[in-house]
Short mmCIF file of C-alpha atoms and ligand atoms in Angstrom, two decimals:
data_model
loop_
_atom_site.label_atom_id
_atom_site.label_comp_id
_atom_site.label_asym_id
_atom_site.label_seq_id
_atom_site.Cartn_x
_atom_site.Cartn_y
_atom_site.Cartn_z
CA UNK A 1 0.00 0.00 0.00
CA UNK A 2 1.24 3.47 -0.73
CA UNK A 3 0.86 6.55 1.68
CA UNK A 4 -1.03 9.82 0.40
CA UNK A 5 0.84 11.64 2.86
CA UNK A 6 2.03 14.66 0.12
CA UNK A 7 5.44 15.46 2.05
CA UNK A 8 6.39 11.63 2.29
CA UNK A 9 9.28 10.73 -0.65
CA UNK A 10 7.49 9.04 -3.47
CA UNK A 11 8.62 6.05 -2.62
CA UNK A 12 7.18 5.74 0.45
CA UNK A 13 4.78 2.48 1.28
CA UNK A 14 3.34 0.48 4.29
CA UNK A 15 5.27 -2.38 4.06
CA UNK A 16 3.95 -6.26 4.58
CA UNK A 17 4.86 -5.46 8.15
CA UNK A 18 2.20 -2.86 8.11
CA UNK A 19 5.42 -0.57 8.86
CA UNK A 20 6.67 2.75 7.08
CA UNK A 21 9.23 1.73 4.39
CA UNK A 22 11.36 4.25 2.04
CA UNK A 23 12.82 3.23 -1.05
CA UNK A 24 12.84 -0.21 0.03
CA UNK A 25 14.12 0.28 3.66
CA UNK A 26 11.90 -0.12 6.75
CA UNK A 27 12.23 3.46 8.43
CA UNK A 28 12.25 0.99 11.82
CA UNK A 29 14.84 -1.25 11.16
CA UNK A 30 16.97 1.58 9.76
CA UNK A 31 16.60 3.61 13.11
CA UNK A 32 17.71 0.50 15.18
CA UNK A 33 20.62 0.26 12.90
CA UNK A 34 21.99 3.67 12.55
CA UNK A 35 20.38 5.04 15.53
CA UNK A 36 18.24 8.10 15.83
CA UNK A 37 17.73 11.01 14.93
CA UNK A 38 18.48 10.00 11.70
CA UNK A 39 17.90 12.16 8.14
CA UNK A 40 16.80 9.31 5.65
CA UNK A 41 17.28 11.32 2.00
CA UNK A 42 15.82 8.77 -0.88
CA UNK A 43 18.61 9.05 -2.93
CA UNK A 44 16.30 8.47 -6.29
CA UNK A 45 13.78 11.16 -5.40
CA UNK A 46 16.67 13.83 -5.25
CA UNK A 47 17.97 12.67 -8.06
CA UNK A 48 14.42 12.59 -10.04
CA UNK A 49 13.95 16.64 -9.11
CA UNK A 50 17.22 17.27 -10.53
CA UNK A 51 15.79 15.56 -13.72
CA UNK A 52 12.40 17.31 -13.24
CA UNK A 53 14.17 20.88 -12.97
CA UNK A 54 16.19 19.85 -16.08
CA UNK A 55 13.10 18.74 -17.79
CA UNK A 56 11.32 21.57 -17.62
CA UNK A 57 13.88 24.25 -18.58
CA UNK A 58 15.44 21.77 -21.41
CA UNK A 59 11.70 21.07 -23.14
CA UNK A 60 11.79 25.08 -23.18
CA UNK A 61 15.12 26.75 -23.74
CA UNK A 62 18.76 25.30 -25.16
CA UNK A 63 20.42 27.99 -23.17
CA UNK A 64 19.87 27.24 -19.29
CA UNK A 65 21.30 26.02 -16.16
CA UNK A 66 20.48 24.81 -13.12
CA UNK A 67 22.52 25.45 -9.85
CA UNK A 68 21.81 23.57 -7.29
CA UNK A 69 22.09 25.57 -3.87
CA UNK A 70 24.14 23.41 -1.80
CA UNK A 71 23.50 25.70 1.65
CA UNK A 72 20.04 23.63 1.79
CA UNK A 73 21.90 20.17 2.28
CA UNK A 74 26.03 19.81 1.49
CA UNK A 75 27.79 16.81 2.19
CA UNK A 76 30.34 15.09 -0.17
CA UNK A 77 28.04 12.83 -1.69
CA UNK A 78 25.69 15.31 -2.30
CA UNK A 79 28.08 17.32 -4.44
CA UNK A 80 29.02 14.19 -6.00
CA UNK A 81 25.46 13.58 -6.99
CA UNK A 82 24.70 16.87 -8.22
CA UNK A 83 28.21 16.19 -10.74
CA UNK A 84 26.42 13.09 -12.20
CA UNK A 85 23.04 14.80 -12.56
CA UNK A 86 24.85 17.51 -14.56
CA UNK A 87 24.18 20.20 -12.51
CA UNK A 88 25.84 23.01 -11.44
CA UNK A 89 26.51 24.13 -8.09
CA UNK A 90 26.32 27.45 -5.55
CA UNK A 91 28.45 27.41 -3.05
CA UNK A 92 28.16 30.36 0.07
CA UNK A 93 31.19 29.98 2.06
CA UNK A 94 34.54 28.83 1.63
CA UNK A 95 33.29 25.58 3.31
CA UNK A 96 30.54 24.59 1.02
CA UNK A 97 33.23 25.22 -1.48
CA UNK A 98 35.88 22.97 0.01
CA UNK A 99 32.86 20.32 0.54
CA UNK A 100 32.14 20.55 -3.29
CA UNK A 101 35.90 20.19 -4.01
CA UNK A 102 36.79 17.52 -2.05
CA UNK A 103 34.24 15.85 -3.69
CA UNK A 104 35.75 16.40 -7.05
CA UNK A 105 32.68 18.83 -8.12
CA UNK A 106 34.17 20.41 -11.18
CA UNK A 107 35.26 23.96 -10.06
CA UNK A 108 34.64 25.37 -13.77
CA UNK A 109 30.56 24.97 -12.67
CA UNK A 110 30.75 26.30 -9.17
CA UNK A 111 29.01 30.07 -8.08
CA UNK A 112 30.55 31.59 -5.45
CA UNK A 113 28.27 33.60 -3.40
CA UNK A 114 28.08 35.35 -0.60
CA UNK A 115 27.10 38.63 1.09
CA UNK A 116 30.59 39.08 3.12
CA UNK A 117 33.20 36.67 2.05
CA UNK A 118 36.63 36.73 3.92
CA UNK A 119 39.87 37.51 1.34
CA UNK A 120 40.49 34.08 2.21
CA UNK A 121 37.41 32.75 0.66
CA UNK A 122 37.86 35.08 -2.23
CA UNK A 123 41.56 33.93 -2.50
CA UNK A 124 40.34 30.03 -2.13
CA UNK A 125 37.49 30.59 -4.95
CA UNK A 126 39.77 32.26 -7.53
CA UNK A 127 42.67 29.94 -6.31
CA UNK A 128 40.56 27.17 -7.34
CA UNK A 129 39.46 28.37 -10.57
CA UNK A 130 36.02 28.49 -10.19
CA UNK A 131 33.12 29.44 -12.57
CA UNK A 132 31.85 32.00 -11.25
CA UNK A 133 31.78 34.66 -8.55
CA UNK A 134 28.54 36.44 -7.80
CA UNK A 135 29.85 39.41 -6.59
CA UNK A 136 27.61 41.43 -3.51
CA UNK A 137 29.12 44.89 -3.12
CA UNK A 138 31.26 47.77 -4.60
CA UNK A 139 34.26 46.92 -1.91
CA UNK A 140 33.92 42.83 -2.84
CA UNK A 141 34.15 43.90 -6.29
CA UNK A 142 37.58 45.50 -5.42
CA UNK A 143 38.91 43.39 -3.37
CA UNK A 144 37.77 40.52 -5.86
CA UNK A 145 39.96 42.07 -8.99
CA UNK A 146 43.17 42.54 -6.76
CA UNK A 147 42.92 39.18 -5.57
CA UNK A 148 42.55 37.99 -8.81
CA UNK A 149 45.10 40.35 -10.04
CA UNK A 150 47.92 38.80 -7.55
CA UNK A 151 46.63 35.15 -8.64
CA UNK A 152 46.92 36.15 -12.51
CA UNK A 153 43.30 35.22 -13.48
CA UNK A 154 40.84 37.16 -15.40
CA UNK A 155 37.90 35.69 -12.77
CA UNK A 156 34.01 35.87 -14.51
CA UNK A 157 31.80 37.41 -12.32
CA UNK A 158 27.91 38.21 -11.68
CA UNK A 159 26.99 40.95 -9.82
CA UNK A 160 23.99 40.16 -7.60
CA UNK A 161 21.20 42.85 -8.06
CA UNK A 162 18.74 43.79 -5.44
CA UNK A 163 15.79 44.04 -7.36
CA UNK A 164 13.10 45.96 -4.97
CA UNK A 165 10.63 43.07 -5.11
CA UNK A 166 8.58 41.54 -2.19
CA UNK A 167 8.26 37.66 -2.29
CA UNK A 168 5.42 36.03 -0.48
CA UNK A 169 6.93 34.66 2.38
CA UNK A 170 8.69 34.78 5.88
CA UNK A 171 10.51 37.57 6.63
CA UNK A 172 13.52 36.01 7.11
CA UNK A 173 14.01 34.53 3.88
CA UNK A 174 12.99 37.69 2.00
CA UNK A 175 15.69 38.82 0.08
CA UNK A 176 15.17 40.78 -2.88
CA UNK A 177 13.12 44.07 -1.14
CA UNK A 178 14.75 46.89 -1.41
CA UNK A 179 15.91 47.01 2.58
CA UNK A 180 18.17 44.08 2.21
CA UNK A 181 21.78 42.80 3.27
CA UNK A 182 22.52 41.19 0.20
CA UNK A 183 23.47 42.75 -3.54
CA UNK A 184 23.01 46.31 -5.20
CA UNK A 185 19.74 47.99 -5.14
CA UNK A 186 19.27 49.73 -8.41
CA UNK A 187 17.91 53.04 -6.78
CA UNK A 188 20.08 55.90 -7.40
CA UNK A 189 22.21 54.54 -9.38
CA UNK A 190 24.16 51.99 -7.29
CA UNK A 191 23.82 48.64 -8.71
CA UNK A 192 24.78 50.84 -12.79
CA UNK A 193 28.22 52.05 -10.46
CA UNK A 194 29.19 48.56 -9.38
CA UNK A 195 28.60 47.67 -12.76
CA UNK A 196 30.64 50.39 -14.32
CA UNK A 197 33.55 49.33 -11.65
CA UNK A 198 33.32 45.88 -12.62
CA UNK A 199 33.62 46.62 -16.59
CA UNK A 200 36.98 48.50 -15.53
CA UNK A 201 38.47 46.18 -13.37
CA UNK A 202 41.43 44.60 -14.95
CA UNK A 203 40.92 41.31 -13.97
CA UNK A 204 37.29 40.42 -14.05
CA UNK A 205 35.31 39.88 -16.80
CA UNK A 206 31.41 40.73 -15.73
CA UNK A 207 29.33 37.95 -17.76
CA UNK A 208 26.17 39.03 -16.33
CA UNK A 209 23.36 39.21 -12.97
CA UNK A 210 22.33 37.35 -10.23
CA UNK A 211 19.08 37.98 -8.23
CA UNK A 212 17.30 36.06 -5.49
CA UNK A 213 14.22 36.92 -3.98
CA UNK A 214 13.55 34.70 -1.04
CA UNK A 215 12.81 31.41 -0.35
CA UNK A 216 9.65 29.08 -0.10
CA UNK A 217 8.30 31.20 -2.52
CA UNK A 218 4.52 30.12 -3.55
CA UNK A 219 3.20 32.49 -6.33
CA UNK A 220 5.31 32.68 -9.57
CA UNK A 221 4.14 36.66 -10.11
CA UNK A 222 7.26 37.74 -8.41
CA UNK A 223 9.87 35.95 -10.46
CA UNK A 224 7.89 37.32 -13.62
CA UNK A 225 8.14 41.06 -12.05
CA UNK A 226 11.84 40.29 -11.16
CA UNK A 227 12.34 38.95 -14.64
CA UNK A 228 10.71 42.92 -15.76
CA UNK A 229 12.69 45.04 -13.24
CA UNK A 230 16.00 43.16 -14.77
CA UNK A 231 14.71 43.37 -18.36
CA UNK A 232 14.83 47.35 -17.59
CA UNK A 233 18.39 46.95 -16.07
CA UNK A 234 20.15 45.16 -19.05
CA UNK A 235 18.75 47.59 -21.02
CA UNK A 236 20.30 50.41 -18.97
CA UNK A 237 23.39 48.72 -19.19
CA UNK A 238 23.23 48.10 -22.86
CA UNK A 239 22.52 52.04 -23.85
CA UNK A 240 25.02 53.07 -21.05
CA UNK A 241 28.03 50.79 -21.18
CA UNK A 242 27.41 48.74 -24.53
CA UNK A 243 27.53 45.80 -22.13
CA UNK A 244 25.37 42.90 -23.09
CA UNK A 245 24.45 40.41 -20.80
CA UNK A 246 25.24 36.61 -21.36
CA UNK A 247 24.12 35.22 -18.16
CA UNK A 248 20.73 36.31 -16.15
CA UNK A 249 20.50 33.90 -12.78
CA UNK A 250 17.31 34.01 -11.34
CA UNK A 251 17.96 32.61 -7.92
CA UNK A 252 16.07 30.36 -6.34
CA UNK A 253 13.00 30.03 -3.98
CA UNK A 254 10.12 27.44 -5.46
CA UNK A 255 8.35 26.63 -2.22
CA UNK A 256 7.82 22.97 -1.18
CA UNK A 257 5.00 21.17 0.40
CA UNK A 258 5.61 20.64 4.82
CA UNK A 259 2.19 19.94 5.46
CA UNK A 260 -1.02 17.79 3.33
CA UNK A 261 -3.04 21.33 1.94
CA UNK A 262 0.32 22.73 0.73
CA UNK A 263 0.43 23.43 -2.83
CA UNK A 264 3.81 24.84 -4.45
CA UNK A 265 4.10 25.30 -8.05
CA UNK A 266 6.07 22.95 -10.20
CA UNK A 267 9.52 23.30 -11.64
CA UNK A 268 7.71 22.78 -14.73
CA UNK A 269 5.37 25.44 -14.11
CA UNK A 270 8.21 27.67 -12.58
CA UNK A 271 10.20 27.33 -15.70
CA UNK A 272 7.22 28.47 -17.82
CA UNK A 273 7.10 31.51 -16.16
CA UNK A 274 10.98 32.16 -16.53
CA UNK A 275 11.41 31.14 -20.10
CA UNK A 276 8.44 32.55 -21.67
CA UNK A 277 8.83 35.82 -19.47
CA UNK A 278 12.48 35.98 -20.39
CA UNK A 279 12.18 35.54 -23.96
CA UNK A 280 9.06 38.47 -23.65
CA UNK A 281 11.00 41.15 -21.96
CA UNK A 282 14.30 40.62 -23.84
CA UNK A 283 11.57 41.22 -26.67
CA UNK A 284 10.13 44.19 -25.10
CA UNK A 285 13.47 46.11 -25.01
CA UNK A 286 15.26 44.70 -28.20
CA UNK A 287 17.94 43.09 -26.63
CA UNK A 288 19.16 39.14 -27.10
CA UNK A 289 17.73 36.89 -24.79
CA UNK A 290 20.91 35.66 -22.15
CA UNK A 291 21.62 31.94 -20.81
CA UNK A 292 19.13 31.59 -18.05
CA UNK A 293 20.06 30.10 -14.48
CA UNK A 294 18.31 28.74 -11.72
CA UNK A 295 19.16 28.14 -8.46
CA UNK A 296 16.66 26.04 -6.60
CA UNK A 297 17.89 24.15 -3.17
CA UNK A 298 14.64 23.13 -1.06
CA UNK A 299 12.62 21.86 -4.06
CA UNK A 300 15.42 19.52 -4.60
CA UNK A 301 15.90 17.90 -1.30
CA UNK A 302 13.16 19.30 1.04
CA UNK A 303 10.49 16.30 0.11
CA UNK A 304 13.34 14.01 -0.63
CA UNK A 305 14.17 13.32 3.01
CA UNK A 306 12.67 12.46 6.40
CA UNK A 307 14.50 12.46 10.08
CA UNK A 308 13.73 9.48 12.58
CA UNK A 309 13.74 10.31 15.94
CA UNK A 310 12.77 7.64 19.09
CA UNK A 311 10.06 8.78 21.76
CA UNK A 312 11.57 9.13 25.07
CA UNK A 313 8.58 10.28 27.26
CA UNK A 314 4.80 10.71 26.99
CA UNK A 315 3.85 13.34 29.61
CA UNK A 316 0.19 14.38 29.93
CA UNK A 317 -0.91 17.75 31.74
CA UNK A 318 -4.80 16.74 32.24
CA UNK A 319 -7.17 18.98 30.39
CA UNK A 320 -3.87 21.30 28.76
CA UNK A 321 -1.48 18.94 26.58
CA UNK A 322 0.14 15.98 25.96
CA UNK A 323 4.28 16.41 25.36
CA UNK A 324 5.47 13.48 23.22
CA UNK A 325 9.21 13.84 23.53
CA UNK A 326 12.20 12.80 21.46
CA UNK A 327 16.13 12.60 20.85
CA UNK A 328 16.40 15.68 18.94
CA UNK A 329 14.57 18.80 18.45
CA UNK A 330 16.03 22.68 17.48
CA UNK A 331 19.80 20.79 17.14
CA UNK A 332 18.60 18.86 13.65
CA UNK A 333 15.38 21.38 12.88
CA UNK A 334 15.42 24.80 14.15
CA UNK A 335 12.90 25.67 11.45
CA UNK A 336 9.97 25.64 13.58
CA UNK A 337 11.36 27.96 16.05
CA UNK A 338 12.77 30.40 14.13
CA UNK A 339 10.69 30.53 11.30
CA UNK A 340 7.13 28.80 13.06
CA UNK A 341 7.72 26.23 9.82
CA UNK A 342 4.96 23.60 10.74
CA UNK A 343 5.37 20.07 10.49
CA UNK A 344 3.89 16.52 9.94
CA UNK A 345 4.55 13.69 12.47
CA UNK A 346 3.84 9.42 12.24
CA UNK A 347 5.07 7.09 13.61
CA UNK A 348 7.06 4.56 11.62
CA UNK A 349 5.56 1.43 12.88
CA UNK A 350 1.89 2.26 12.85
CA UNK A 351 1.72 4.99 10.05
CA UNK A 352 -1.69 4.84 9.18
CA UNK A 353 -3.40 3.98 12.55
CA UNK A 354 -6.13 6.21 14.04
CA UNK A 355 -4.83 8.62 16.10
CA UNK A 356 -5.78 8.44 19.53
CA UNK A 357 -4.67 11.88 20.44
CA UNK A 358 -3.15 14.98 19.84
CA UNK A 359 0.73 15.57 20.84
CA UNK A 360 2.89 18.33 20.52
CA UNK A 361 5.98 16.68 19.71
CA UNK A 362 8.93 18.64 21.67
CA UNK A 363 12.83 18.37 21.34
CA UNK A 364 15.36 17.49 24.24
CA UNK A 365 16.81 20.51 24.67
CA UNK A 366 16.73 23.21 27.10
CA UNK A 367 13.64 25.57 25.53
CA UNK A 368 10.27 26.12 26.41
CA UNK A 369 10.44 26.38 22.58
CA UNK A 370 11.79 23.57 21.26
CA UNK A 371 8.51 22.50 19.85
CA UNK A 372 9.37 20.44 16.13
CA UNK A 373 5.63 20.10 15.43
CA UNK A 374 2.59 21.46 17.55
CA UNK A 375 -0.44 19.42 17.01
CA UNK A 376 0.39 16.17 15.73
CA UNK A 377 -2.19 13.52 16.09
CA UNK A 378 -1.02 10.76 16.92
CA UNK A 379 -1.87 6.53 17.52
CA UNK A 380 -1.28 5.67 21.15
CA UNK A 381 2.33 6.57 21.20
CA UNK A 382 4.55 5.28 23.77
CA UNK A 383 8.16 5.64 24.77
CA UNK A 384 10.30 3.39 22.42
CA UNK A 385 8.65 4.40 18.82
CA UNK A 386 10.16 5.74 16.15
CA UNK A 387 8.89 8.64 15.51
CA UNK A 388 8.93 10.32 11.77
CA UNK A 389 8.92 14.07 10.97
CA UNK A 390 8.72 14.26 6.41
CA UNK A 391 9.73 16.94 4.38
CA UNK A 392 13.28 17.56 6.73
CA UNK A 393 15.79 17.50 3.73
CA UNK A 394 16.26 21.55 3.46
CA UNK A 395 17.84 23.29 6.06
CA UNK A 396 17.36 20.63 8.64
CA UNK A 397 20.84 19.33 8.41
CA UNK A 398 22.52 22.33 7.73
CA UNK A 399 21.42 24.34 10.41
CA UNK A 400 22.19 21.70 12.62
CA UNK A 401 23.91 22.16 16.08
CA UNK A 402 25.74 20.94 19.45
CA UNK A 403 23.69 22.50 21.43
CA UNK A 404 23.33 21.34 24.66
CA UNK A 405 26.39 19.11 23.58
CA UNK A 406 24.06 17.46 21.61
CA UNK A 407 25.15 15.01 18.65
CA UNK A 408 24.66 16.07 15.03
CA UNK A 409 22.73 12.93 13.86
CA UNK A 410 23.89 10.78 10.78
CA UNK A 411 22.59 11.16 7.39
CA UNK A 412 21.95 7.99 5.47
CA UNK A 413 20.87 8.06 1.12
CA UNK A 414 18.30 4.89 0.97
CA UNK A 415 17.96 3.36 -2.56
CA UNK A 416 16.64 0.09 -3.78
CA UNK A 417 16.46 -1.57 -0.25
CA UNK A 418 20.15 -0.35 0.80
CA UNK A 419 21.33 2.27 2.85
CA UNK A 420 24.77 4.22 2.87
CA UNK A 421 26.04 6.52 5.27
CA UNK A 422 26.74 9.45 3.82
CA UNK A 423 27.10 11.72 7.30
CA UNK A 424 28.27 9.91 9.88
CA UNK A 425 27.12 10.36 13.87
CA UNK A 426 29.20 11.98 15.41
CA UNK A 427 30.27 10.78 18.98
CA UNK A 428 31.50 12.56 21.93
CA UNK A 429 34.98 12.68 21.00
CA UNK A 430 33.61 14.64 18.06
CA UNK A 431 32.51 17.29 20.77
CA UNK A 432 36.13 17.90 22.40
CA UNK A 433 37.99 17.70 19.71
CA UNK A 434 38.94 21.16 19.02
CA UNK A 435 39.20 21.93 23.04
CA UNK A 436 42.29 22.63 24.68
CA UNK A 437 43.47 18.94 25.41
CA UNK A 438 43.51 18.44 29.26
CA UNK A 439 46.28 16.29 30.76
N1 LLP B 1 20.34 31.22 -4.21
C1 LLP B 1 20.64 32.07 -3.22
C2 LLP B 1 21.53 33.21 -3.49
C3 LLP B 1 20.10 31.87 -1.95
O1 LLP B 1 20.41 32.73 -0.98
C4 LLP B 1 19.27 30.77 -1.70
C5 LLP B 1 18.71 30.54 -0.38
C6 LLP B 1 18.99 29.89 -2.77
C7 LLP B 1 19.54 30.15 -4.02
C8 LLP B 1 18.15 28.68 -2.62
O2 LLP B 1 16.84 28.98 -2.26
P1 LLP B 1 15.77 27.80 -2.09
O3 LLP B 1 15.51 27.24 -3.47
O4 LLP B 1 16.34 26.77 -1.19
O5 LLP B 1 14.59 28.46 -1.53
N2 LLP B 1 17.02 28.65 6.16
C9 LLP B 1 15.82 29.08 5.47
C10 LLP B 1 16.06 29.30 4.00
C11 LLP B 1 17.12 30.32 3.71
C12 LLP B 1 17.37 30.45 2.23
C13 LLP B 1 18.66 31.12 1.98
N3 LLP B 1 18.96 31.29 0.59
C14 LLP B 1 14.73 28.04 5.70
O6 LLP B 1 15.01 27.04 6.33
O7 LLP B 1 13.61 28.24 5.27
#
């Protein structure tokens, strides 16, 4: 039997067992092997939205590229998979980029981003010949073209534009309003200045723009206004500087489904939107339509992934609330608290029971609100389950902590009935090991 559960992987069934099985692994067995909390990612399912986002632009445009955005899950084997899917990748630090190299990611498709990169990052980027640097600021711009300078590379860059427009979504992951940390805003001239800087610099060579306006994005209207504002901006460009722009990136941001009810758009439907809006504006101010790049992370691993966790207590306050506890909480998913991101909850050896009541399912550690899913209704559950929590591949893992000298759990991929470990646990060694070493 399959599960209709919309944020489960698709390969998600009730096995003969009557337990919760993914790609061909029973979630229970798995957590009594590897231990919880454990992120299970189907390896196939990331893998098939990699196709999907190819897919959609390819049946569309010749002149495209996707990006995956490692920040929402980076591990070597990740950045190994996204080599063999073809994709390129975005890296924002000088450790996702070190990740992606040790893992033999070609360099020549790597994007450098990043709102306040260190000279050493710079250095380590141009060092290490990579694609592209999406350049934030006037003073990264400068520092950017002596570095490269000193390293004798003429390094391509995109300068990331703030485009003024308000996405549909938290707060927090807005990114492209006007008020914003990240890129040049186009008002009074700024973002045309760094642009004039970056055509003079000696050693860069300015292929084109990079916008991003938030994340978990729902409606497609935005992208098609950002795709407007920008249309505007090459054209600006083109009558002032003659410069013509070979590479528009679009960022990323397609929401994903947490909860049943949750509807995001498709890449399919998100690349209709960017290709036919492209091609329209390029048309609207006479200029040739550039390479278009995406840069999706969530819709490619959000739904692709689930995290394991075993119930330690059941504690009932009569007539207020019944806390179903477990062996993780804001250390593997701080997305509830900081951004109130709801989740789902089962548990993996009675998925599709009744529910008997209604939990909140709380964390271990030392906050009121460590709360990974409010109302979760639940089958009778007891102290011992293994408890499931869908839709954890994004941002779950790499916002992951020690707090509370907690351990960062393992990460296993799970394909055709096997599992490999492609994070291990770490142990309590792991916790000391950069501490001063105590005789
Ligand atoms: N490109 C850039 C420049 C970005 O800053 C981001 C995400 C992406 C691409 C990928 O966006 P996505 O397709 O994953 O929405 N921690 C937050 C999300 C922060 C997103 C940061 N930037 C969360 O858990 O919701």
């Amino acid at each position: 039997m399959s599960l209709a559960i919309p944020p489960l992987p698709g390969s998600s069934r009730i096995n003969t067992s009557g337990r919760l099985e993914v790609a061909g692994c029973d979630v229970v067995e798995l957590a009594s092997e590897y231990g919880t909390p454990l992120f299970i990612y189907d390896e196939q399912e990331i893998r098939d939205r990699c196709r999907a986002y190819r897919e959609a632009f390819a049946s569309r445009t010749d002149d495209f590229e996707i990006i995956y955005a490692s920040k929402a899950f980076s591990c070597t084997a990740m950045s190994q998979l996204i080599a063999q899917e073809g994709l390129s990748l975005d890296v924002a630090s000088g450790g996702e980029l070190y990740t992606a190299l040790r893992a033999w990611f070609p360099p020549e498709n790597i994007f450098l981003h990043g709102n306040a990169n260190t000279e050493d990052e710079l250095f380590r980027a141009v060092r290490s010949e990579v694609g592209h640097i999406v350049v934030d600021s006037l003073d990264e711009l400068r520092t950017l073209d002596r570095i490269a300078g000193r390293e004798g590379r003429r390094q391509p860059v995109l300068l990331r534009i703030t485009p003024g427009i308000e996405a549909h979504t938290h707060d927090f992951v807005q990114t492209g309003k006007l008020d914003s940390k990240f890129g040049s805003c186009l008002e009074e001239g700024v973002a045309v200045s760094v642009v004039e800087a970056a055509l003079e610099s000696a050693n860069l060579e300015l292929t084109g723009f990079h916008v991003h306006i938030g994340s978990q994005i729902f409606s497609l209207e935005p992208y098609r206004k950002t795709i407007s504002v920008m249309a505007d901006f090459l054209a600006q460009c083109h009558s002032r500087f003659g410069f013509e722009c070979r590479l528009l990136d679009l960022g990323g941001g397609l929401g994903v489904a947490y909860a049943p009810g949750d509807e995001p758009a498709s890449p399919d439907q998100l690349a209709g939107v960017m290709v036919t809006g492209l091609q329209e504006e390029m048309e609207r101010v006479a200029l040739p339509v550039p390479r278009l790049a995406v840069e999706p992370g969530r819709s490619i691993v959000a739904n692709a992934c689930l995290t394991a966790y075993t119930v330690q207590t059941v504690k009932e306050i009569p007539g207020v609330r019944t806390y179903v506890a477990v062996d993780g909480g804001m250390s593997d998913n701080l997305r509830p608290m900081l951004y109130g991101a709801a989740y789902t909850a089962l548990l993996a050896a009675k998925p599709e029971a009744e529910p008997t009541a209604t939990a909140a399912i709380a964390g271990k550690h030392c906050e009121s609100g460590d709360i990974l899913v409010r109302e979760a209704p639940l089958p009778d559950p007891r102290p011992g389950d293994v408890l499931v929590t869908p839709a954890t591949g994004a941002y779950g893992y790499s916002m992951s902590s020690n707090y509370n000298g907690q351990l960062r759990p393992a990460v296993l991929f799970v394909k055709e009935g096997t599992a490999r470990v492609v994070i291990r646990r770490e142990d309590y060694e792991d916790l000391v090991h950069l501490h001063e070493r105590l005789e």
